[in-house]
């Protein structure tokens, strides 16, 4: 195979990274004491992060090829292999996942007091599933991880969630499953069409008739659009994010919803270039709608957590906008914005969890004046707010700027509409900040004197937030440290998208669809 | 190189230290970090100014900031004549404001926070003026917006302050919306964001057009208008002026900083910086001139009737900024920057003087409740007089030279310019009037406040009055670097200094004309002062009578033309209502969720119906089987 680089390290680093959390989950089964479970879980997530570090130092930024590849025959009669590897698009997500997992364990230290063992097993299984999705290069393996993630997340929401958790969990599960099933059909079609192989790289280098591409694109789109989530299939998100326990929300917002966009990058674009170019405009328009619609909905939210959840719809609109602008800045901006969103919104959910432990309310109107009551908390939250509204010096600016740039480059009007997102974003976030932190404080929370006096961040909580804050400014001041990983892979992806497989052979159906749009 | 980097870096370091350790360790000693830092910046700025004076222009790229495909931009600084002047203005006035704040903010619970934000503000403004490319300019641009948010909303427990801070940020974002798109369009047109590269190739782009919705527009014009959107927001011009008067919710030194040294001057600076682009677009220039001229008069009319001492000065800033844009719009960039520089001194002085008054009266801001302060606060009174003479344009004072240069250039540009000159001259009359109305109401006559207040009246401490005196020197003498050739040959030092960056303004006029225009300016200024004297010293019942006589006009002006109310009704409220009722309440909850929850409900309803068939009675099942068998057999027989 010419487009892979076999693992140059003398141990299977990717397999270790993916399966260490799973081994940890098994170990947890045999533990009893709550604190031992917590420390073990923390140790496992930290170890996973540490053993994944050589990936960064040994990564060759100069090539688009898959690196650290491991490949073994698994079920040869069906053409299924154990085939994993990473490139410039997936590498950063590995670290997003491993870092957020550590923080999820930390933030749940005191927040989760029931079924502690099961909770941490779910978190670790979840981590393994997410890492698996990002490294899988075989469709069977990919689908396995993709679906495997659903179960622990379903349990996290349904067991440790808020009041309306069962409804939210089922909604999340069904929504995602409907999309996934269509993707499965797409995979089966590819399997037969590609000569009974599930090798993602081999399937990516093949050419498919245009009409087939359209159908496949729609099948994959169903799965990925729900995950992102794109407008109008976004309504599972506010319920799931809001009802999930803090760690669940962080994983959902931080990593899980990135999988949809990752799917576009890994499958839809390289495999179905003609369809991608064909469906580019509808997707771009849906993205713009998501940006504006998601932002407007935020103005009407009365629930702290729900507002942040809805803001994800708007932010992920930026991501898909950048990706489907199909130029370098858009793709790199889109990928970077996925990381940014994972960092910033992840951190916001962490912080909402922290304050909820103190106030036991998510209703915005119950807050007020918290800048005086919990000044350090307010200080951390303003940094997140600013990153969320894309202030220069934070990571949000770099991502949003590159994306608006790319949209403007693709079509001026798109850039103009996308830019309205920065006004609306400032509007709802500063409004939220004012309502939570400024003006008069709810006397209940006064220290001393209130019924539920609140206290400022403790050392564990500060420790949880610091890494994310560091990334916010690191990416803001020196984004090249991150963008440089993507260059080669993004360049290759653009070349793939721009090759026309079956020029001039568009079917009548294609013509018909074109008429509609 | 390190020297230049330290200019913005020192205030930034002061910010980081103060914000991290202020609450628990530094507390009320915060000024020991911030003041030396900004003063050191000032010294370095002087040194940089000297370097530029010696013929050096510094343009350095420190590191590559964002690289993505063909997009490439660096963190880099450009210190040329224009930047050198801005550095002097920003650091010198900031230093004085910092020192003044030691006295003014003494005892405030957020003392350390105040100095931290002030330092961040200065850092942001220095980045803004020192940037060598448009994206770094945008960085500083947004950062000053952020600092204004923090500082205007400094007393955040007050709803009005929190609202005002938010408003400043969001209104500015409306301008930045255009500015950001302008920056993107510059890159797509020129392939770079670095000033030097953009301006060098500006000529080659002239005449190119850009397609917007099927229409062809001149590319440079579109770029300039987009950039100007940003300037309109940041420099509080019509129609985005609404945030600036509310900005006085912040502590008074903040108002001085925002109105004089930082923030609002950014728009003027940016347009002046982009002069090679603006020069290529007559229509963009005309837009700038008209917005400036109209704003100058518009804001001056509002200032006539306000009773809040800071509000009068705030509208005066909007008006004076209008003058600066008028100058830029008629191609007299030097005059615009000259006025920015003189205005910085007298406006900082007016605000800090007002702060001194408010301090003495324990936070009373209504001028109707002041009066007769002259004898209690002589220093404040006299510096106020100097600043007011300067802003009114009385010969010899700083404001005279710069304002007269603007009026003369507007007059010279003919046609539209002459009309705008007329508006600006009218605004000059109003300026003199409201400035002296403020003085007469505040310092002359009898004290109209409470006995309690009168008992406590006192001059401010030296830590506040000494900066006032320094600023007063500037308000008087700052203009002497720009004496027009008609009085003295080669005395227009600032014009000559800035010429390499800003060029020479076009147009020539006769000496007689120039003297006539000057004569008119002086006459209207004196007339304004005289009218104020008559109305507020001689016949003090006159303002009330006039107000009653022209009730509708008075109410229109007093309510600031109801612009805020208009925006609230047409933009803010509809957005909130639409998002609540239409988007969330109807579309999200009813339509999308209707489908999402409706499909399972439908399936449920069907299954409930069909469930009825499963009765569990064998006889029913048997009957169904027999009927089915009969039906199939019959079907088979008859069709065969």
mmCIF file of C-alpha atoms in Angstrom, chain B residues 403-600:
data_model
loop_
_atom_site.group_PDB
_atom_site.id
_atom_site.type_symbol
_atom_site.label_atom_id
_atom_site.label_comp_id
_atom_site.label_asym_id
_atom_site.label_seq_id
_atom_site.Cartn_x
_atom_site.Cartn_y
_atom_site.Cartn_z
ATOM 1 C CA UNK B 403 -10.025 72.793 14.208
ATOM 2 C CA UNK B 404 -9.260 75.743 12.013
ATOM 3 C CA UNK B 405 -7.120 73.552 9.794
ATOM 4 C CA UNK B 406 -10.057 71.171 9.394
ATOM 5 C CA UNK B 407 -12.528 73.931 8.590
ATOM 6 C CA UNK B 408 -10.158 75.495 6.127
ATOM 7 C CA UNK B 409 -9.501 72.187 4.356
ATOM 8 C CA UNK B 410 -13.202 71.396 4.202
ATOM 9 C CA UNK B 411 -13.881 74.825 2.748
ATOM 10 C CA UNK B 412 -11.088 74.409 0.215
ATOM 11 C CA UNK B 413 -12.307 71.076 -1.077
ATOM 12 C CA UNK B 414 -15.283 72.920 -2.573
ATOM 13 C CA UNK B 415 -18.731 71.647 -3.537
ATOM 14 C CA UNK B 416 -19.815 69.103 -0.964
ATOM 15 C CA UNK B 417 -16.900 70.157 1.222
ATOM 16 C CA UNK B 418 -18.158 73.705 1.341
ATOM 17 C CA UNK B 419 -21.551 72.550 2.535
ATOM 18 C CA UNK B 420 -19.933 70.381 5.196
ATOM 19 C CA UNK B 421 -17.787 73.341 6.207
ATOM 20 C CA UNK B 422 -21.006 75.231 6.788
ATOM 21 C CA UNK B 423 -22.321 72.448 9.056
ATOM 22 C CA UNK B 424 -19.027 72.268 10.899
ATOM 23 C CA UNK B 425 -18.895 76.021 11.424
ATOM 24 C CA UNK B 426 -22.410 75.807 12.833
ATOM 25 C CA UNK B 427 -21.269 73.016 15.109
ATOM 26 C CA UNK B 428 -18.405 75.257 16.249
ATOM 27 C CA UNK B 429 -20.932 77.824 17.444
ATOM 28 C CA UNK B 430 -22.774 75.143 19.381
ATOM 29 C CA UNK B 431 -19.513 73.773 20.774
ATOM 30 C CA UNK B 432 -18.556 77.105 22.264
ATOM 31 C CA UNK B 433 -22.061 77.510 23.627
ATOM 32 C CA UNK B 434 -22.418 74.166 25.385
ATOM 33 C CA UNK B 435 -18.856 74.253 26.702
ATOM 34 C CA UNK B 436 -19.449 77.549 28.424
ATOM 35 C CA UNK B 437 -22.969 76.616 29.446
ATOM 36 C CA UNK B 438 -21.299 73.799 31.342
ATOM 37 C CA UNK B 439 -18.820 76.176 32.963
ATOM 38 C CA UNK B 440 -21.433 78.747 33.948
ATOM 39 C CA UNK B 441 -23.836 76.174 35.325
ATOM 40 C CA UNK B 442 -21.124 74.363 37.251
ATOM 41 C CA UNK B 443 -18.786 77.006 38.517
ATOM 42 C CA UNK B 444 -20.678 80.303 38.458
ATOM 43 C CA UNK B 445 -23.769 81.539 40.206
ATOM 44 C CA UNK B 446 -24.964 80.141 43.518
ATOM 45 C CA UNK B 447 -24.543 76.573 44.724
ATOM 46 C CA UNK B 448 -27.823 74.737 44.112
ATOM 47 C CA UNK B 449 -27.047 71.463 45.881
ATOM 48 C CA UNK B 450 -27.809 70.420 49.449
ATOM 49 C CA UNK B 451 -26.285 72.058 52.520
ATOM 50 C CA UNK B 452 -24.648 68.785 53.359
ATOM 51 C CA UNK B 453 -22.851 68.770 50.005
ATOM 52 C CA UNK B 454 -21.882 72.410 50.318
ATOM 53 C CA UNK B 455 -20.312 71.741 53.673
ATOM 54 C CA UNK B 456 -18.041 69.093 52.172
ATOM 55 C CA UNK B 457 -16.996 70.994 49.055
ATOM 56 C CA UNK B 458 -13.253 70.870 48.593
ATOM 57 C CA UNK B 459 -10.574 70.982 45.959
ATOM 58 C CA UNK B 460 -9.268 67.568 44.924
ATOM 59 C CA UNK B 461 -5.954 66.269 46.299
ATOM 60 C CA UNK B 462 -2.695 66.991 44.432
ATOM 61 C CA UNK B 463 -2.559 63.470 43.013
ATOM 62 C CA UNK B 464 -5.567 64.519 40.964
ATOM 63 C CA UNK B 465 -4.880 68.201 40.365
ATOM 64 C CA UNK B 466 -1.272 67.779 39.225
ATOM 65 C CA UNK B 467 -2.252 65.595 36.246
ATOM 66 C CA UNK B 468 -4.909 68.216 35.494
ATOM 67 C CA UNK B 469 -2.254 70.894 35.331
ATOM 68 C CA UNK B 470 -0.071 68.821 33.019
ATOM 69 C CA UNK B 471 -3.027 68.244 30.735
ATOM 70 C CA UNK B 472 -3.819 71.953 30.842
ATOM 71 C CA UNK B 473 -0.392 72.696 29.461
ATOM 72 C CA UNK B 474 -1.213 70.315 26.618
ATOM 73 C CA UNK B 475 -4.635 71.838 26.064
ATOM 74 C CA UNK B 476 -2.998 75.201 25.602
ATOM 75 C CA UNK B 477 0.265 74.422 23.895
ATOM 76 C CA UNK B 478 -0.284 71.164 21.993
ATOM 77 C CA UNK B 479 -1.379 73.112 18.954
ATOM 78 C CA UNK B 480 1.792 75.077 18.635
ATOM 79 C CA UNK B 481 3.408 72.318 16.644
ATOM 80 C CA UNK B 482 0.964 72.963 13.830
ATOM 81 C CA UNK B 483 0.919 76.684 13.208
ATOM 82 C CA UNK B 484 -0.318 77.349 9.678
ATOM 83 C CA UNK B 485 2.082 78.943 7.175
ATOM 84 C CA UNK B 486 -0.078 82.017 7.018
ATOM 85 C CA UNK B 487 1.207 82.989 10.469
ATOM 86 C CA UNK B 488 4.664 81.536 10.316
ATOM 87 C CA UNK B 489 6.615 79.748 7.614
ATOM 88 C CA UNK B 490 7.737 76.177 8.377
ATOM 89 C CA UNK B 491 5.952 76.143 11.715
ATOM 90 C CA UNK B 492 3.536 73.369 10.721
ATOM 91 C CA UNK B 493 5.889 70.821 12.255
ATOM 92 C CA UNK B 494 3.326 68.084 12.657
ATOM 93 C CA UNK B 495 2.173 68.394 9.076
ATOM 94 C CA UNK B 496 5.711 68.067 7.798
ATOM 95 C CA UNK B 497 6.433 65.208 10.178
ATOM 96 C CA UNK B 498 3.388 63.209 9.110
ATOM 97 C CA UNK B 499 3.690 63.993 5.411
ATOM 98 C CA UNK B 500 5.641 60.817 4.511
ATOM 99 C CA UNK B 501 2.713 58.704 5.719
ATOM 100 C CA UNK B 502 -0.296 60.919 5.184
ATOM 101 C CA UNK B 503 0.807 63.093 2.268
ATOM 102 C CA UNK B 504 -0.012 66.714 1.708
ATOM 103 C CA UNK B 505 -3.631 67.798 1.446
ATOM 104 C CA UNK B 506 -4.694 68.994 -1.963
ATOM 105 C CA UNK B 507 -6.061 72.447 -2.716
ATOM 106 C CA UNK B 508 -4.736 75.952 -2.580
ATOM 107 C CA UNK B 509 -6.528 79.077 -1.458
ATOM 108 C CA UNK B 510 -5.743 82.730 -1.230
ATOM 109 C CA UNK B 511 -4.603 84.315 2.009
ATOM 110 C CA UNK B 512 -7.679 86.493 2.047
ATOM 111 C CA UNK B 513 -9.958 83.483 1.902
ATOM 112 C CA UNK B 514 -8.007 81.698 4.577
ATOM 113 C CA UNK B 515 -8.231 84.684 6.869
ATOM 114 C CA UNK B 516 -11.931 85.034 6.164
ATOM 115 C CA UNK B 517 -12.617 81.403 7.049
ATOM 116 C CA UNK B 518 -10.543 81.807 10.178
ATOM 117 C CA UNK B 519 -12.404 84.991 11.012
ATOM 118 C CA UNK B 520 -15.720 83.189 10.743
ATOM 119 C CA UNK B 521 -14.532 80.394 13.058
ATOM 120 C CA UNK B 522 -13.368 82.871 15.638
ATOM 121 C CA UNK B 523 -16.540 84.906 15.373
ATOM 122 C CA UNK B 524 -18.850 81.948 15.857
ATOM 123 C CA UNK B 525 -16.767 80.733 18.791
ATOM 124 C CA UNK B 526 -16.977 84.086 20.512
ATOM 125 C CA UNK B 527 -20.661 84.328 19.684
ATOM 126 C CA UNK B 528 -21.271 80.947 21.270
ATOM 127 C CA UNK B 529 -19.535 81.980 24.451
ATOM 128 C CA UNK B 530 -21.414 85.261 24.504
ATOM 129 C CA UNK B 531 -24.811 83.605 24.106
ATOM 130 C CA UNK B 532 -23.956 81.178 26.904
ATOM 131 C CA UNK B 533 -22.940 84.144 29.056
ATOM 132 C CA UNK B 534 -26.202 85.944 28.405
ATOM 133 C CA UNK B 535 -28.359 82.915 29.002
ATOM 134 C CA UNK B 536 -26.669 81.515 32.093
ATOM 135 C CA UNK B 537 -25.164 84.572 33.817
ATOM 136 C CA UNK B 538 -27.192 87.603 32.783
ATOM 137 C CA UNK B 539 -30.713 86.440 32.107
ATOM 138 C CA UNK B 540 -30.934 83.120 33.877
ATOM 139 C CA UNK B 541 -34.654 82.789 33.247
ATOM 140 C CA UNK B 542 -34.063 82.719 29.501
ATOM 141 C CA UNK B 543 -33.206 78.998 29.106
ATOM 142 C CA UNK B 544 -36.453 77.994 30.816
ATOM 143 C CA UNK B 545 -38.490 80.313 28.635
ATOM 144 C CA UNK B 546 -36.817 79.156 25.445
ATOM 145 C CA UNK B 547 -37.288 75.552 26.458
ATOM 146 C CA UNK B 548 -40.990 76.135 26.997
ATOM 147 C CA UNK B 549 -41.329 78.074 23.773
ATOM 148 C CA UNK B 550 -39.695 75.429 21.617
ATOM 149 C CA UNK B 551 -40.983 72.480 23.607
ATOM 150 C CA UNK B 552 -40.930 69.889 20.756
ATOM 151 C CA UNK B 553 -37.390 70.822 19.719
ATOM 152 C CA UNK B 554 -36.233 70.767 23.313
ATOM 153 C CA UNK B 555 -37.723 67.337 23.889
ATOM 154 C CA UNK B 556 -36.258 66.023 20.661
ATOM 155 C CA UNK B 557 -32.786 67.131 21.667
ATOM 156 C CA UNK B 558 -33.137 66.190 25.309
ATOM 157 C CA UNK B 559 -34.172 62.683 24.286
ATOM 158 C CA UNK B 560 -31.278 62.463 21.867
ATOM 159 C CA UNK B 561 -33.550 62.189 18.823
ATOM 160 C CA UNK B 562 -34.951 58.968 20.330
ATOM 161 C CA UNK B 563 -32.297 56.944 18.531
ATOM 162 C CA UNK B 564 -31.916 54.499 21.416
ATOM 163 C CA UNK B 565 -35.631 53.955 21.561
ATOM 164 C CA UNK B 566 -35.708 53.447 17.817
ATOM 165 C CA UNK B 567 -33.019 50.757 17.948
ATOM 166 C CA UNK B 568 -34.714 49.100 20.878
ATOM 167 C CA UNK B 569 -38.026 48.931 19.045
ATOM 168 C CA UNK B 570 -36.697 47.931 15.648
ATOM 169 C CA UNK B 571 -33.705 45.704 16.421
ATOM 170 C CA UNK B 572 -33.388 44.579 20.022
ATOM 171 C CA UNK B 573 -36.990 43.799 20.918
ATOM 172 C CA UNK B 574 -37.891 42.117 17.601
ATOM 173 C CA UNK B 575 -34.807 39.885 17.844
ATOM 174 C CA UNK B 576 -35.678 38.814 21.361
ATOM 175 C CA UNK B 577 -39.339 38.305 20.567
ATOM 176 C CA UNK B 578 -38.687 36.466 17.342
ATOM 177 C CA UNK B 579 -36.216 34.133 18.980
ATOM 178 C CA UNK B 580 -38.548 33.385 21.846
ATOM 179 C CA UNK B 581 -41.894 33.087 20.114
ATOM 180 C CA UNK B 582 -41.215 32.239 16.498
ATOM 181 C CA UNK B 583 -37.913 30.374 16.432
ATOM 182 C CA UNK B 584 -37.976 28.567 19.746
ATOM 183 C CA UNK B 585 -41.668 28.560 20.600
ATOM 184 C CA UNK B 586 -43.003 27.695 17.184
ATOM 185 C CA UNK B 587 -40.367 26.358 14.845
ATOM 186 C CA UNK B 588 -38.195 24.389 17.236
ATOM 187 C CA UNK B 589 -40.849 23.258 19.664
ATOM 188 C CA UNK B 590 -43.804 22.770 17.345
ATOM 189 C CA UNK B 591 -42.555 21.898 13.880
ATOM 190 C CA UNK B 592 -39.276 20.034 14.386
ATOM 191 C CA UNK B 593 -40.124 18.529 17.732
ATOM 192 C CA UNK B 594 -43.617 17.896 16.415
ATOM 193 C CA UNK B 595 -42.160 15.640 13.756
ATOM 194 C CA UNK B 596 -39.611 14.079 16.072
ATOM 195 C CA UNK B 597 -42.140 13.227 18.738
ATOM 196 C CA UNK B 598 -44.968 12.805 16.250
ATOM 197 C CA UNK B 599 -43.509 9.869 14.353
ATOM 198 C CA UNK B 600 -43.162 7.652 17.438
#
